Amino acid sequence: MAGRERLKLIVVSNRGPVSYARDDDGERVVRRGGGGLATALRSLVAYHDVTWIASAMNGEDRAVASENDGAFEDVGRDGSRYLLRLVAHDAQQYDWFYNVVSNPILWFLQHYLWDLAEQPNVDHGLHHAWQEGYVPVNRAFADAVLEELERQPDAAVFFHDYHLYLAPRFVREARPDVRLAHFVHIPWPEADYWHVLPLEIRRAIHDGLLANDSVGFHTRRWRRNFMRSAEDIVGATCDFTRESLGYEGRRVAVAATPISVEPSEFEELAESPPVLEAGRRLAAERPEKVILRVDRTDPSKNIVRGFRAFELYLEAHPEMYRRVVLRALLDPSRQEIPQYAEYIAAIQREARRVNMRFQQEGWTPIDLVIGDDFPEVVAAYKDYDALLVNAIFDGLNLVAKEAPLVNERNGVLILSENAGAHEELGDWALSVHPFDVAAQADAIHAALTMPEAERRSRIDAIRSWVREHDLASWVDAQVQAVAAEDAAVRR
Ligand code: F6P
């Protein structure tokens, strides 16, 4: 990053880097937003002149938005200053945007989560939520971008994720020459699967994304799928050699650059007092072997099947009774959406069932913790013998990169072949097919019985990879992609 040009960037994402609230004394407090995306994008702020546009997520955010007409200054965790602009959407429109279209439709589609014989129902409600929710919220983001571009006409715009597929087109229509880039942090499914959505919607999504000068994904697999679906759905021309698409006389670069983490951040965190304190709590109840999983309670994470795999493992290995625990630290997510509320219930049911079957005095095989305790997560990262990441599909999965960095037991990574991180880390993980619970049970056994030297060489290789391909290099690649949107790319 050193020596690189400092760019003016307008970063646009639904969830921003901070959120506001009131404490017990009625004082306004700021909370640093969680989630992989917000954490990763924070380092952009350190190196570039960033104006960050995000949704106001709660009442206090809305109050802050109305007190500041436009962008206001905020200070990042490392002391870097940037401008934040919170967009206060109409509450009903935002509900349709987030709770009807973005998550139950786009997220489900892009992770292949439907049983197509039953779902989805493309009914009037969905058409309405699209027209009156997703479209206007994207329009509001585009309007905010255009206003910021008035102040900084030479800034490049960097959109993020599935919430914002239409905004680039709205911006492009008003500002044909502005530099636009988009990063999609979740999988891109195959062309035919997009046909679950009506023509008008699947076209608008592809057309919106192709209004950018560059579109980025975490893997070559998602990139390939996007290029093919863009060809199929809106007639873009694929150039696999130049990794670009031709569309409406313009060239759109399509990149595969996996996001990463900041190793020093985790190494420091690992030694911080709250993590050490959480570590002491975990150590007090530690059995001989610990299998860890850390996820949001999202159906794409395949948590229920993971419990079934552990059940099969216990069935086959009675010698491990009382000696092993599956520790599941799960962050409750998107609970206003019925599928997510039902999924938490399914997780709890399944854990209870497996525990009822095997538990003995003083031993509960699945230690299920539903909550959001980051120091506890980092302490658990240090302490596992096997890390289970068996996602159905996952854009990348940052846990697979974070946890090995600080693990102190040469823990083995068990990794779904459908997690984006598999493209990078697959050689050093035990690969599993996410639907094959029998194979996952075998992988747990293989991980817990693997010789020390092999475990060490695998985790060392993962660490070296992550240190070499760190967040700073991802940020650098994104910024180069934005900066490279010159005549060569538009040719
Ligand atoms: O890319 C997926 C993502 O947007 C991540 O940034 C984040 O961890 C997660 O989804 C959070 O989703 P939400 O903002 O709906 O809580």
Short mmCIF file of C-alpha atoms and ligand atoms in Angstrom, two decimals:
data_model
loop_
_atom_site.label_atom_id
_atom_site.label_comp_id
_atom_site.label_asym_id
_atom_site.label_seq_id
_atom_site.Cartn_x
_atom_site.Cartn_y
_atom_site.Cartn_z
CA MET A 1 0.00 0.00 0.00
CA ALA A 2 2.95 2.30 0.75
CA GLY A 3 3.58 4.83 -1.98
CA ARG A 4 0.19 4.29 -3.55
CA GLU A 5 -1.93 7.21 -4.59
CA ARG A 6 -4.42 8.37 -1.99
CA LEU A 7 -7.80 8.12 -3.70
CA LYS A 8 -11.11 9.79 -3.09
CA LEU A 9 -13.55 6.95 -2.55
CA ILE A 10 -17.26 6.88 -1.91
CA VAL A 11 -17.91 3.53 -0.24
CA VAL A 12 -21.54 2.38 -0.28
CA SER A 13 -22.89 -0.52 1.77
CA ASN A 14 -26.18 -1.26 3.49
CA ARG A 15 -24.61 -1.83 6.92
CA GLY A 16 -22.13 0.83 7.85
CA PRO A 17 -19.05 0.80 10.06
CA VAL A 18 -20.87 2.23 13.09
CA SER A 19 -24.31 2.36 14.60
CA TYR A 20 -25.61 4.71 17.29
CA ALA A 21 -27.58 3.99 20.47
CA ARG A 22 -28.37 5.54 23.88
CA ASP A 23 -26.84 4.13 27.05
CA ASP A 24 -28.63 3.78 30.41
CA ASP A 25 -27.91 7.43 31.23
CA GLY A 26 -29.47 8.56 27.98
CA GLU A 27 -26.08 9.44 26.48
CA ARG A 28 -25.49 8.74 22.81
CA VAL A 29 -22.97 5.94 22.30
CA VAL A 30 -21.40 4.67 19.14
CA ARG A 31 -21.01 0.98 18.44
CA ARG A 32 -18.53 -0.26 15.87
CA GLY A 33 -20.58 -2.37 13.45
CA GLY A 34 -19.77 -6.07 13.30
CA GLY A 35 -19.90 -8.32 10.29
CA GLY A 36 -17.08 -9.24 7.98
CA LEU A 37 -17.78 -6.58 5.41
CA ALA A 38 -17.77 -3.56 7.70
CA THR A 39 -14.65 -4.83 9.50
CA ALA A 40 -12.82 -5.39 6.25
CA LEU A 41 -13.73 -2.09 4.72
CA ARG A 42 -12.52 -0.21 7.79
CA SER A 43 -8.95 -0.38 6.57
CA LEU A 44 -9.88 1.48 3.38
CA VAL A 45 -10.38 4.45 5.66
CA ALA A 46 -6.77 4.37 6.81
CA TYR A 47 -5.32 4.70 3.33
CA HIS A 48 -7.79 6.73 1.32
CA ASP A 49 -10.12 9.72 1.59
CA VAL A 50 -13.35 7.88 2.24
CA THR A 51 -16.93 9.04 2.37
CA TRP A 52 -18.99 6.07 3.53
CA ILE A 53 -22.71 5.93 2.71
CA ALA A 54 -24.81 3.41 4.64
CA SER A 55 -28.37 2.89 5.87
CA ALA A 56 -29.53 4.33 9.17
CA MET A 57 -30.33 1.07 10.99
CA ASN A 58 -32.24 2.23 14.05
CA GLY A 59 -33.92 5.25 15.65
CA GLU A 60 -30.69 6.74 16.95
CA ASP A 61 -29.00 6.39 13.55
CA ARG A 62 -31.99 8.21 12.08
CA ALA A 63 -31.63 10.98 14.66
CA VAL A 64 -27.94 11.32 13.77
CA ALA A 65 -28.86 11.39 10.07
CA SER A 66 -31.39 14.18 10.58
CA GLU A 67 -28.96 16.25 12.68
CA ASN A 68 -26.40 16.07 9.90
CA ASP A 69 -27.58 17.15 6.53
CA GLY A 70 -25.30 14.94 4.46
CA ALA A 71 -21.95 13.49 5.46
CA PHE A 72 -20.33 14.14 8.85
CA GLU A 73 -16.92 13.29 10.24
CA ASP A 74 -16.32 10.12 12.19
CA VAL A 75 -13.07 8.65 13.49
CA GLY A 76 -12.21 5.02 12.74
CA ARG A 77 -10.83 2.61 15.34
CA ASP A 78 -7.25 3.37 14.34
CA GLY A 79 -7.85 7.13 14.57
CA SER A 80 -8.32 7.71 10.83
CA ARG A 81 -10.88 10.32 9.91
CA TYR A 82 -13.52 9.71 7.30
CA LEU A 83 -16.93 11.05 6.38
CA LEU A 84 -20.05 9.07 7.16
CA ARG A 85 -23.43 9.65 5.59
CA LEU A 86 -26.41 7.75 6.96
CA VAL A 87 -29.40 7.41 4.68
CA ALA A 88 -32.70 7.36 6.61
CA HIS A 89 -34.99 5.32 4.40
CA ASP A 90 -38.73 5.20 4.72
CA ALA A 91 -39.28 2.46 7.34
CA GLN A 92 -41.83 0.52 5.28
CA GLN A 93 -39.71 0.67 2.14
CA TYR A 94 -36.68 -0.49 4.10
CA ASP A 95 -38.62 -3.42 5.54
CA TRP A 96 -39.57 -4.57 2.03
CA PHE A 97 -36.00 -3.99 0.85
CA TYR A 98 -34.27 -5.90 3.69
CA ASN A 99 -36.80 -8.35 5.08
CA VAL A 100 -38.62 -9.31 1.88
CA VAL A 101 -36.24 -8.90 -1.07
CA SER A 102 -32.57 -8.72 -0.03
CA ASN A 103 -32.47 -11.59 2.44
CA PRO A 104 -35.36 -14.02 1.85
CA ILE A 105 -35.02 -13.70 -1.93
CA LEU A 106 -31.55 -12.60 -3.06
CA TRP A 107 -29.58 -14.18 -0.20
CA PHE A 108 -31.60 -17.39 -0.49
CA LEU A 109 -31.18 -17.49 -4.25
CA GLN A 110 -27.47 -16.81 -4.16
CA HIS A 111 -26.87 -19.57 -1.58
CA TYR A 112 -29.22 -22.09 -3.29
CA LEU A 113 -31.32 -22.33 -0.14
CA TRP A 114 -34.71 -23.11 -1.65
CA ASP A 115 -36.54 -26.33 -2.02
CA LEU A 116 -37.90 -25.33 -5.41
CA ALA A 117 -40.93 -27.60 -5.22
CA GLU A 118 -42.19 -25.43 -2.39
CA GLN A 119 -40.45 -22.05 -2.51
CA PRO A 120 -40.20 -19.26 -3.42
CA ASN A 121 -43.63 -17.88 -4.12
CA VAL A 122 -43.25 -15.02 -6.53
CA ASP A 123 -46.54 -13.37 -5.66
CA HIS A 124 -47.95 -9.85 -5.70
CA GLY A 125 -46.27 -9.25 -2.34
CA LEU A 126 -42.84 -9.89 -3.79
CA HIS A 127 -43.45 -7.80 -6.91
CA HIS A 128 -44.69 -5.03 -4.66
CA ALA A 129 -41.71 -5.31 -2.29
CA TRP A 130 -39.40 -5.13 -5.29
CA GLN A 131 -41.08 -2.08 -6.80
CA GLU A 132 -41.83 -0.24 -3.58
CA GLY A 133 -38.90 -1.41 -1.45
CA TYR A 134 -35.78 -2.64 -3.27
CA VAL A 135 -36.05 -0.13 -6.14
CA PRO A 136 -36.63 3.04 -4.04
CA VAL A 137 -34.02 2.12 -1.41
CA ASN A 138 -31.49 1.62 -4.21
CA ARG A 139 -32.66 4.92 -5.69
CA ALA A 140 -32.11 6.64 -2.32
CA PHE A 141 -28.56 5.24 -2.15
CA ALA A 142 -27.93 6.45 -5.71
CA ASP A 143 -29.25 9.93 -4.86
CA ALA A 144 -26.93 10.10 -1.85
CA VAL A 145 -24.01 9.04 -4.06
CA LEU A 146 -24.89 11.68 -6.63
CA GLU A 147 -25.01 14.38 -3.97
CA GLU A 148 -21.61 13.34 -2.65
CA LEU A 149 -20.29 13.35 -6.23
CA GLU A 150 -21.38 16.96 -6.50
CA ARG A 151 -18.95 17.73 -3.68
CA GLN A 152 -16.20 15.46 -5.00
CA PRO A 153 -16.68 15.06 -8.75
CA ASP A 154 -13.48 13.04 -9.20
CA ALA A 155 -14.23 10.43 -6.51
CA ALA A 156 -14.66 6.76 -7.46
CA VAL A 157 -17.67 4.90 -6.09
CA PHE A 158 -17.30 1.46 -4.51
CA PHE A 159 -20.60 -0.42 -3.98
CA HIS A 160 -20.93 -3.52 -1.84
CA ASP A 161 -23.11 -6.56 -1.95
CA TYR A 162 -26.53 -7.80 -2.90
CA HIS A 163 -28.47 -4.96 -1.33
CA LEU A 164 -27.30 -2.53 -3.98
CA TYR A 165 -27.61 -4.17 -7.38
CA LEU A 166 -29.66 -1.35 -8.92
CA ALA A 167 -27.89 1.70 -7.52
CA PRO A 168 -24.98 1.64 -10.03
CA ARG A 169 -27.38 1.93 -12.99
CA PHE A 170 -29.13 4.91 -11.40
CA VAL A 171 -25.79 6.62 -10.80
CA ARG A 172 -24.50 5.79 -14.28
CA GLU A 173 -27.61 7.27 -15.92
CA ALA A 174 -26.95 10.60 -14.22
CA ARG A 175 -23.14 10.51 -14.41
CA PRO A 176 -21.96 8.50 -17.44
CA ASP A 177 -18.27 9.14 -16.75
CA VAL A 178 -17.99 8.39 -13.07
CA ARG A 179 -15.84 5.42 -12.01
CA LEU A 180 -17.99 2.70 -10.43
CA ALA A 181 -16.90 -0.59 -8.86
CA HIS A 182 -18.97 -3.23 -7.07
CA PHE A 183 -17.92 -6.11 -4.87
CA VAL A 184 -20.33 -9.03 -4.35
CA HIS A 185 -19.44 -10.71 -1.05
CA ILE A 186 -21.71 -13.71 -1.48
CA PRO A 187 -21.76 -16.58 -4.01
CA TRP A 188 -23.00 -16.06 -7.53
CA PRO A 189 -25.17 -19.00 -8.57
CA GLU A 190 -25.36 -20.59 -11.98
CA ALA A 191 -27.28 -18.90 -14.78
CA ASP A 192 -30.31 -21.23 -14.72
CA TYR A 193 -30.94 -20.67 -11.04
CA TRP A 194 -31.49 -16.97 -11.72
CA HIS A 195 -34.49 -18.04 -13.78
CA VAL A 196 -36.35 -18.62 -10.53
CA LEU A 197 -36.79 -14.84 -10.55
CA PRO A 198 -39.08 -13.18 -13.09
CA LEU A 199 -37.43 -11.83 -16.23
CA GLU A 200 -37.81 -8.19 -15.26
CA ILE A 201 -36.08 -8.70 -11.90
CA ARG A 202 -33.22 -10.93 -13.04
CA ARG A 203 -32.54 -8.56 -15.93
CA ALA A 204 -32.55 -5.47 -13.72
CA ILE A 205 -30.05 -7.12 -11.34
CA HIS A 206 -27.61 -7.99 -14.12
CA ASP A 207 -28.11 -4.68 -15.91
CA GLY A 208 -27.52 -2.80 -12.66
CA LEU A 209 -24.30 -4.62 -11.90
CA LEU A 210 -23.05 -4.16 -15.45
CA ALA A 211 -23.41 -0.40 -15.08
CA ASN A 212 -20.19 -0.64 -13.02
CA ASP A 213 -16.73 -0.50 -14.54
CA SER A 214 -15.64 -3.47 -12.49
CA VAL A 215 -17.39 -6.19 -10.51
CA GLY A 216 -15.49 -8.29 -7.95
CA PHE A 217 -16.09 -11.69 -6.38
CA HIS A 218 -14.23 -13.80 -3.83
CA THR A 219 -13.63 -16.76 -6.13
CA ARG A 220 -13.07 -17.71 -9.74
CA ARG A 221 -16.11 -19.95 -9.41
CA TRP A 222 -18.50 -17.09 -8.60
CA ARG A 223 -16.88 -14.94 -11.26
CA ARG A 224 -17.39 -17.63 -13.93
CA ASN A 225 -21.02 -18.03 -12.92
CA PHE A 226 -21.56 -14.29 -13.16
CA MET A 227 -20.00 -14.06 -16.60
CA ARG A 228 -22.20 -16.87 -17.86
CA SER A 229 -25.39 -15.53 -16.32
CA ALA A 230 -24.66 -12.04 -17.67
CA GLU A 231 -24.33 -13.57 -21.13
CA ASP A 232 -27.49 -15.61 -20.71
CA ILE A 233 -29.71 -13.01 -19.07
CA VAL A 234 -28.75 -9.69 -20.63
CA GLY A 235 -26.68 -10.77 -23.64
CA ALA A 236 -23.29 -9.54 -22.38
CA THR A 237 -20.30 -10.91 -24.30
CA CYS A 238 -17.82 -12.93 -22.24
CA ASP A 239 -14.11 -12.49 -22.68
CA PHE A 240 -12.64 -15.10 -20.35
CA THR A 241 -9.09 -14.26 -21.40
CA ARG A 242 -9.36 -10.60 -20.48
CA GLU A 243 -11.66 -11.41 -17.57
CA SER A 244 -14.24 -8.95 -18.69
CA LEU A 245 -17.68 -8.59 -20.16
CA GLY A 246 -18.77 -6.43 -23.06
CA TYR A 247 -22.09 -4.73 -22.47
CA GLU A 248 -23.75 -1.85 -24.28
CA GLY A 249 -20.50 -0.76 -25.89
CA ARG A 250 -18.56 -0.74 -22.61
CA ARG A 251 -16.15 -3.20 -21.06
CA VAL A 252 -16.75 -4.35 -17.49
CA ALA A 253 -13.79 -5.94 -15.68
CA VAL A 254 -14.78 -9.00 -13.61
CA ALA A 255 -12.29 -9.86 -10.89
CA ALA A 256 -11.81 -12.72 -8.43
CA THR A 257 -10.02 -11.36 -5.35
CA PRO A 258 -10.77 -13.10 -2.05
CA ILE A 259 -11.12 -10.83 0.93
CA SER A 260 -8.94 -11.46 3.97
CA VAL A 261 -8.26 -10.35 7.52
CA GLU A 262 -5.66 -8.19 9.25
CA PRO A 263 -3.43 -10.76 11.00
CA SER A 264 -1.97 -8.24 13.46
CA GLU A 265 -5.46 -7.27 14.60
CA PHE A 266 -6.21 -10.87 15.61
CA GLU A 267 -2.79 -11.43 17.12
CA GLU A 268 -3.28 -8.36 19.32
CA LEU A 269 -6.84 -9.29 20.19
CA ALA A 270 -5.72 -12.76 21.21
CA GLU A 271 -3.63 -11.24 24.02
CA SER A 272 -6.18 -8.64 25.12
CA PRO A 273 -7.57 -8.79 28.69
CA PRO A 274 -11.20 -9.63 27.72
CA VAL A 275 -10.03 -12.50 25.50
CA LEU A 276 -7.68 -13.84 28.18
CA GLU A 277 -10.52 -13.65 30.69
CA ALA A 278 -12.89 -15.51 28.35
CA GLY A 279 -10.12 -18.05 27.76
CA ARG A 280 -9.93 -18.79 31.49
CA ARG A 281 -13.68 -19.42 31.56
CA LEU A 282 -13.45 -21.80 28.61
CA ALA A 283 -10.42 -23.60 30.06
CA ALA A 284 -12.26 -24.32 33.29
CA GLU A 285 -14.78 -26.49 31.49
CA ARG A 286 -12.59 -27.88 28.71
CA PRO A 287 -12.74 -31.59 27.89
CA GLU A 288 -9.89 -33.39 26.12
CA LYS A 289 -11.05 -32.42 22.60
CA VAL A 290 -13.00 -29.44 21.32
CA ILE A 291 -14.62 -29.07 17.93
CA LEU A 292 -15.57 -25.45 17.28
CA ARG A 293 -17.99 -23.74 14.98
CA VAL A 294 -18.61 -19.97 14.84
CA ASP A 295 -21.39 -18.71 12.62
CA ARG A 296 -24.32 -16.38 12.26
CA THR A 297 -27.55 -18.36 12.63
CA ASP A 298 -28.02 -18.43 8.89
CA PRO A 299 -29.47 -21.41 6.99
CA SER A 300 -26.53 -21.18 4.56
CA LYS A 301 -24.16 -22.10 7.38
CA ASN A 302 -25.52 -25.66 7.61
CA ILE A 303 -25.54 -25.77 11.39
CA VAL A 304 -28.24 -28.42 11.76
CA ARG A 305 -26.40 -30.85 9.46
CA GLY A 306 -23.23 -30.15 11.40
CA PHE A 307 -24.96 -31.36 14.57
CA ARG A 308 -26.13 -34.47 12.74
CA ALA A 309 -22.59 -35.16 11.59
CA PHE A 310 -21.41 -34.86 15.21
CA GLU A 311 -24.17 -37.26 16.24
CA LEU A 312 -22.91 -39.80 13.68
CA TYR A 313 -19.39 -39.30 14.95
CA LEU A 314 -20.47 -39.98 18.54
CA GLU A 315 -22.46 -43.01 17.41
CA ALA A 316 -19.31 -44.49 15.82
CA HIS A 317 -16.91 -43.49 18.61
CA PRO A 318 -18.24 -44.32 22.05
CA GLU A 319 -14.65 -44.15 23.29
CA MET A 320 -15.02 -40.35 22.95
CA TYR A 321 -17.97 -40.02 25.30
CA ARG A 322 -17.21 -37.42 27.98
CA ARG A 323 -13.97 -36.58 26.16
CA VAL A 324 -15.22 -34.33 23.35
CA VAL A 325 -17.49 -31.33 22.98
CA LEU A 326 -18.83 -29.51 19.95
CA ARG A 327 -18.75 -25.85 20.94
CA ALA A 328 -21.15 -23.84 18.75
CA LEU A 329 -20.91 -20.06 19.18
CA LEU A 330 -23.73 -18.68 17.11
CA ASP A 331 -24.60 -15.05 16.51
CA PRO A 332 -28.37 -14.54 16.13
CA SER A 333 -29.07 -13.00 12.76
CA ARG A 334 -31.98 -11.40 10.85
CA GLN A 335 -34.58 -12.51 13.36
CA GLU A 336 -37.42 -10.49 11.86
CA ILE A 337 -37.37 -12.80 8.86
CA PRO A 338 -39.49 -15.93 9.52
CA GLN A 339 -37.03 -18.34 7.86
CA TYR A 340 -34.28 -17.11 10.19
CA ALA A 341 -36.45 -17.30 13.32
CA GLU A 342 -37.42 -20.85 12.32
CA TYR A 343 -33.79 -21.76 11.70
CA ILE A 344 -32.75 -20.75 15.23
CA ALA A 345 -35.55 -22.95 16.55
CA ALA A 346 -34.32 -25.84 14.36
CA ILE A 347 -30.77 -25.36 15.68
CA GLN A 348 -31.98 -25.47 19.28
CA ARG A 349 -34.19 -28.51 18.64
CA GLU A 350 -31.40 -30.44 16.98
CA ALA A 351 -28.83 -29.63 19.68
CA ARG A 352 -31.33 -30.69 22.35
CA ARG A 353 -32.09 -33.93 20.52
CA VAL A 354 -28.42 -34.89 20.16
CA ASN A 355 -27.69 -33.89 23.74
CA MET A 356 -30.64 -35.87 25.07
CA ARG A 357 -29.39 -38.91 23.21
CA PHE A 358 -25.79 -38.87 24.45
CA GLN A 359 -25.48 -36.65 27.50
CA GLN A 360 -24.21 -38.09 30.76
CA GLU A 361 -23.83 -36.66 34.23
CA GLY A 362 -21.36 -33.78 33.82
CA TRP A 363 -21.12 -34.00 30.01
CA THR A 364 -23.24 -32.17 27.42
CA PRO A 365 -21.87 -33.04 23.98
CA ILE A 366 -23.07 -29.90 22.17
CA ASP A 367 -22.28 -26.67 23.98
CA LEU A 368 -24.66 -24.33 22.17
CA VAL A 369 -24.21 -20.62 22.86
CA ILE A 370 -26.47 -18.21 21.01
CA GLY A 371 -25.10 -14.72 21.51
CA ASP A 372 -22.64 -12.15 20.32
CA ASP A 373 -19.54 -12.20 22.51
CA PHE A 374 -16.53 -11.42 20.34
CA PRO A 375 -13.87 -11.89 23.08
CA GLU A 376 -15.32 -15.34 23.73
CA VAL A 377 -15.14 -16.11 20.00
CA VAL A 378 -11.46 -15.15 19.84
CA ALA A 379 -10.73 -17.17 23.00
CA ALA A 380 -12.47 -20.15 21.37
CA TYR A 381 -10.42 -19.62 18.19
CA LYS A 382 -7.29 -20.14 20.31
CA ASP A 383 -8.58 -23.32 21.83
CA TYR A 384 -10.06 -25.71 19.23
CA ASP A 385 -8.74 -29.07 18.04
CA ALA A 386 -10.98 -29.05 14.98
CA LEU A 387 -12.81 -26.16 13.35
CA LEU A 388 -15.98 -27.10 11.49
CA VAL A 389 -16.97 -24.88 8.54
CA ASN A 390 -19.48 -26.94 6.59
CA ALA A 391 -21.46 -24.16 4.86
CA ILE A 392 -23.96 -25.14 2.17
CA PHE A 393 -22.56 -22.27 0.13
CA ASP A 394 -20.57 -19.30 1.41
CA GLY A 395 -19.11 -16.33 -0.45
CA LEU A 396 -15.82 -16.74 1.42
CA ASN A 397 -16.08 -17.49 5.18
CA LEU A 398 -13.74 -15.32 7.20
CA VAL A 399 -13.83 -17.64 10.24
CA ALA A 400 -11.73 -20.10 8.23
CA LYS A 401 -9.03 -17.43 7.95
CA GLU A 402 -9.33 -15.75 11.34
CA ALA A 403 -9.32 -18.77 13.64
CA PRO A 404 -6.14 -20.54 12.43
CA LEU A 405 -4.18 -17.30 12.90
CA VAL A 406 -4.56 -17.43 16.67
CA ASN A 407 -5.18 -21.13 17.34
CA GLU A 408 -2.77 -22.62 19.90
CA ARG A 409 -3.52 -26.34 19.48
CA ASN A 410 -2.61 -26.96 15.83
CA GLY A 411 -6.32 -27.27 15.19
CA VAL A 412 -7.48 -28.86 11.95
CA LEU A 413 -9.76 -26.97 9.56
CA ILE A 414 -12.70 -29.00 8.23
CA LEU A 415 -13.89 -26.97 5.26
CA SER A 416 -16.87 -27.18 2.95
CA GLU A 417 -15.97 -27.50 -0.70
CA ASN A 418 -18.64 -24.83 -1.33
CA ALA A 419 -17.10 -22.16 0.91
CA GLY A 420 -15.25 -19.56 -1.14
CA ALA A 421 -12.22 -19.92 1.16
CA HIS A 422 -11.84 -23.46 -0.15
CA GLU A 423 -10.31 -22.14 -3.37
CA GLU A 424 -7.41 -20.79 -1.30
CA LEU A 425 -7.19 -23.07 1.74
CA GLY A 426 -8.55 -26.38 0.43
CA ASP A 427 -5.12 -28.03 0.13
CA TRP A 428 -4.50 -27.69 3.87
CA ALA A 429 -8.00 -28.39 5.13
CA LEU A 430 -10.02 -31.58 5.37
CA SER A 431 -12.51 -30.91 2.59
CA VAL A 432 -16.10 -31.93 3.14
CA HIS A 433 -19.19 -32.10 1.03
CA PRO A 434 -21.75 -30.03 2.94
CA PHE A 435 -24.63 -32.44 2.40
CA ASP A 436 -22.67 -35.59 3.25
CA VAL A 437 -23.03 -35.85 7.01
CA ALA A 438 -21.37 -39.26 7.05
CA ALA A 439 -18.25 -37.80 5.44
CA GLN A 440 -18.32 -34.91 7.91
CA ALA A 441 -18.41 -37.40 10.79
CA ASP A 442 -15.39 -39.18 9.26
CA ALA A 443 -13.61 -35.82 8.87
CA ILE A 444 -14.18 -35.05 12.56
CA HIS A 445 -12.59 -38.38 13.44
CA ALA A 446 -9.69 -37.78 11.03
CA ALA A 447 -9.11 -34.31 12.47
CA LEU A 448 -9.12 -35.46 16.09
CA THR A 449 -6.73 -38.35 15.44
CA MET A 450 -4.36 -36.65 13.00
CA PRO A 451 -0.69 -36.82 14.00
CA GLU A 452 0.67 -33.65 15.56
CA ALA A 453 3.27 -33.02 12.83
CA GLU A 454 0.67 -33.10 10.06
CA ARG A 455 -1.66 -30.82 11.99
CA ARG A 456 1.14 -28.37 12.54
CA SER A 457 2.21 -28.33 8.90
CA ARG A 458 -1.38 -27.77 7.74
CA ILE A 459 -2.10 -24.89 10.10
CA ASP A 460 1.30 -23.31 9.43
CA ALA A 461 0.53 -23.35 5.71
CA ILE A 462 -2.85 -21.70 6.28
CA ARG A 463 -1.27 -19.02 8.45
CA SER A 464 1.44 -18.26 5.94
CA TRP A 465 -1.15 -17.97 3.19
CA VAL A 466 -3.34 -15.61 5.20
CA ARG A 467 -0.39 -13.47 6.30
CA GLU A 468 0.79 -13.19 2.73
CA HIS A 469 -2.70 -12.56 1.33
CA ASP A 470 -3.88 -10.19 4.01
CA LEU A 471 -6.56 -7.56 4.08
CA ALA A 472 -4.19 -4.80 3.00
CA SER A 473 -3.47 -6.68 -0.23
CA TRP A 474 -7.20 -7.17 -0.87
CA VAL A 475 -7.84 -3.46 -0.30
CA ASP A 476 -4.94 -2.67 -2.60
CA ALA A 477 -6.38 -4.90 -5.34
CA GLN A 478 -9.79 -3.25 -5.03
CA VAL A 479 -8.37 0.21 -5.21
CA GLN A 480 -6.26 -0.71 -8.22
CA ALA A 481 -9.38 -2.08 -9.90
CA VAL A 482 -11.15 1.22 -9.25
CA ALA A 483 -8.14 3.25 -10.34
CA ALA A 484 -7.68 1.12 -13.46
CA GLU A 485 -11.08 2.04 -14.76
CA ASP A 486 -9.43 4.16 -17.35
CA ALA A 487 -9.52 4.12 -21.11
CA ALA A 488 -8.01 0.61 -21.20
CA VAL A 489 -10.93 -0.88 -19.30
CA ARG A 490 -13.59 1.09 -21.15
CA ARG A 491 -12.20 0.24 -24.59
O1 F6P B 1 -21.54 -10.29 2.74
C1 F6P B 1 -22.46 -10.81 3.59
C2 F6P B 1 -22.77 -9.89 4.72
O2 F6P B 1 -23.23 -8.67 4.24
C3 F6P B 1 -21.55 -9.69 5.64
O3 F6P B 1 -20.94 -8.49 5.46
C4 F6P B 1 -22.08 -9.72 7.01
O4 F6P B 1 -21.28 -10.46 7.86
C5 F6P B 1 -23.42 -10.35 6.90
O5 F6P B 1 -23.77 -10.45 5.55
C6 F6P B 1 -24.35 -9.56 7.77
O6 F6P B 1 -25.58 -9.39 7.31
P1 F6P B 1 -26.56 -8.33 7.91
O7 F6P B 1 -26.05 -6.99 7.56
O8 F6P B 1 -27.87 -8.68 7.25
O9 F6P B 1 -26.58 -8.57 9.38
#
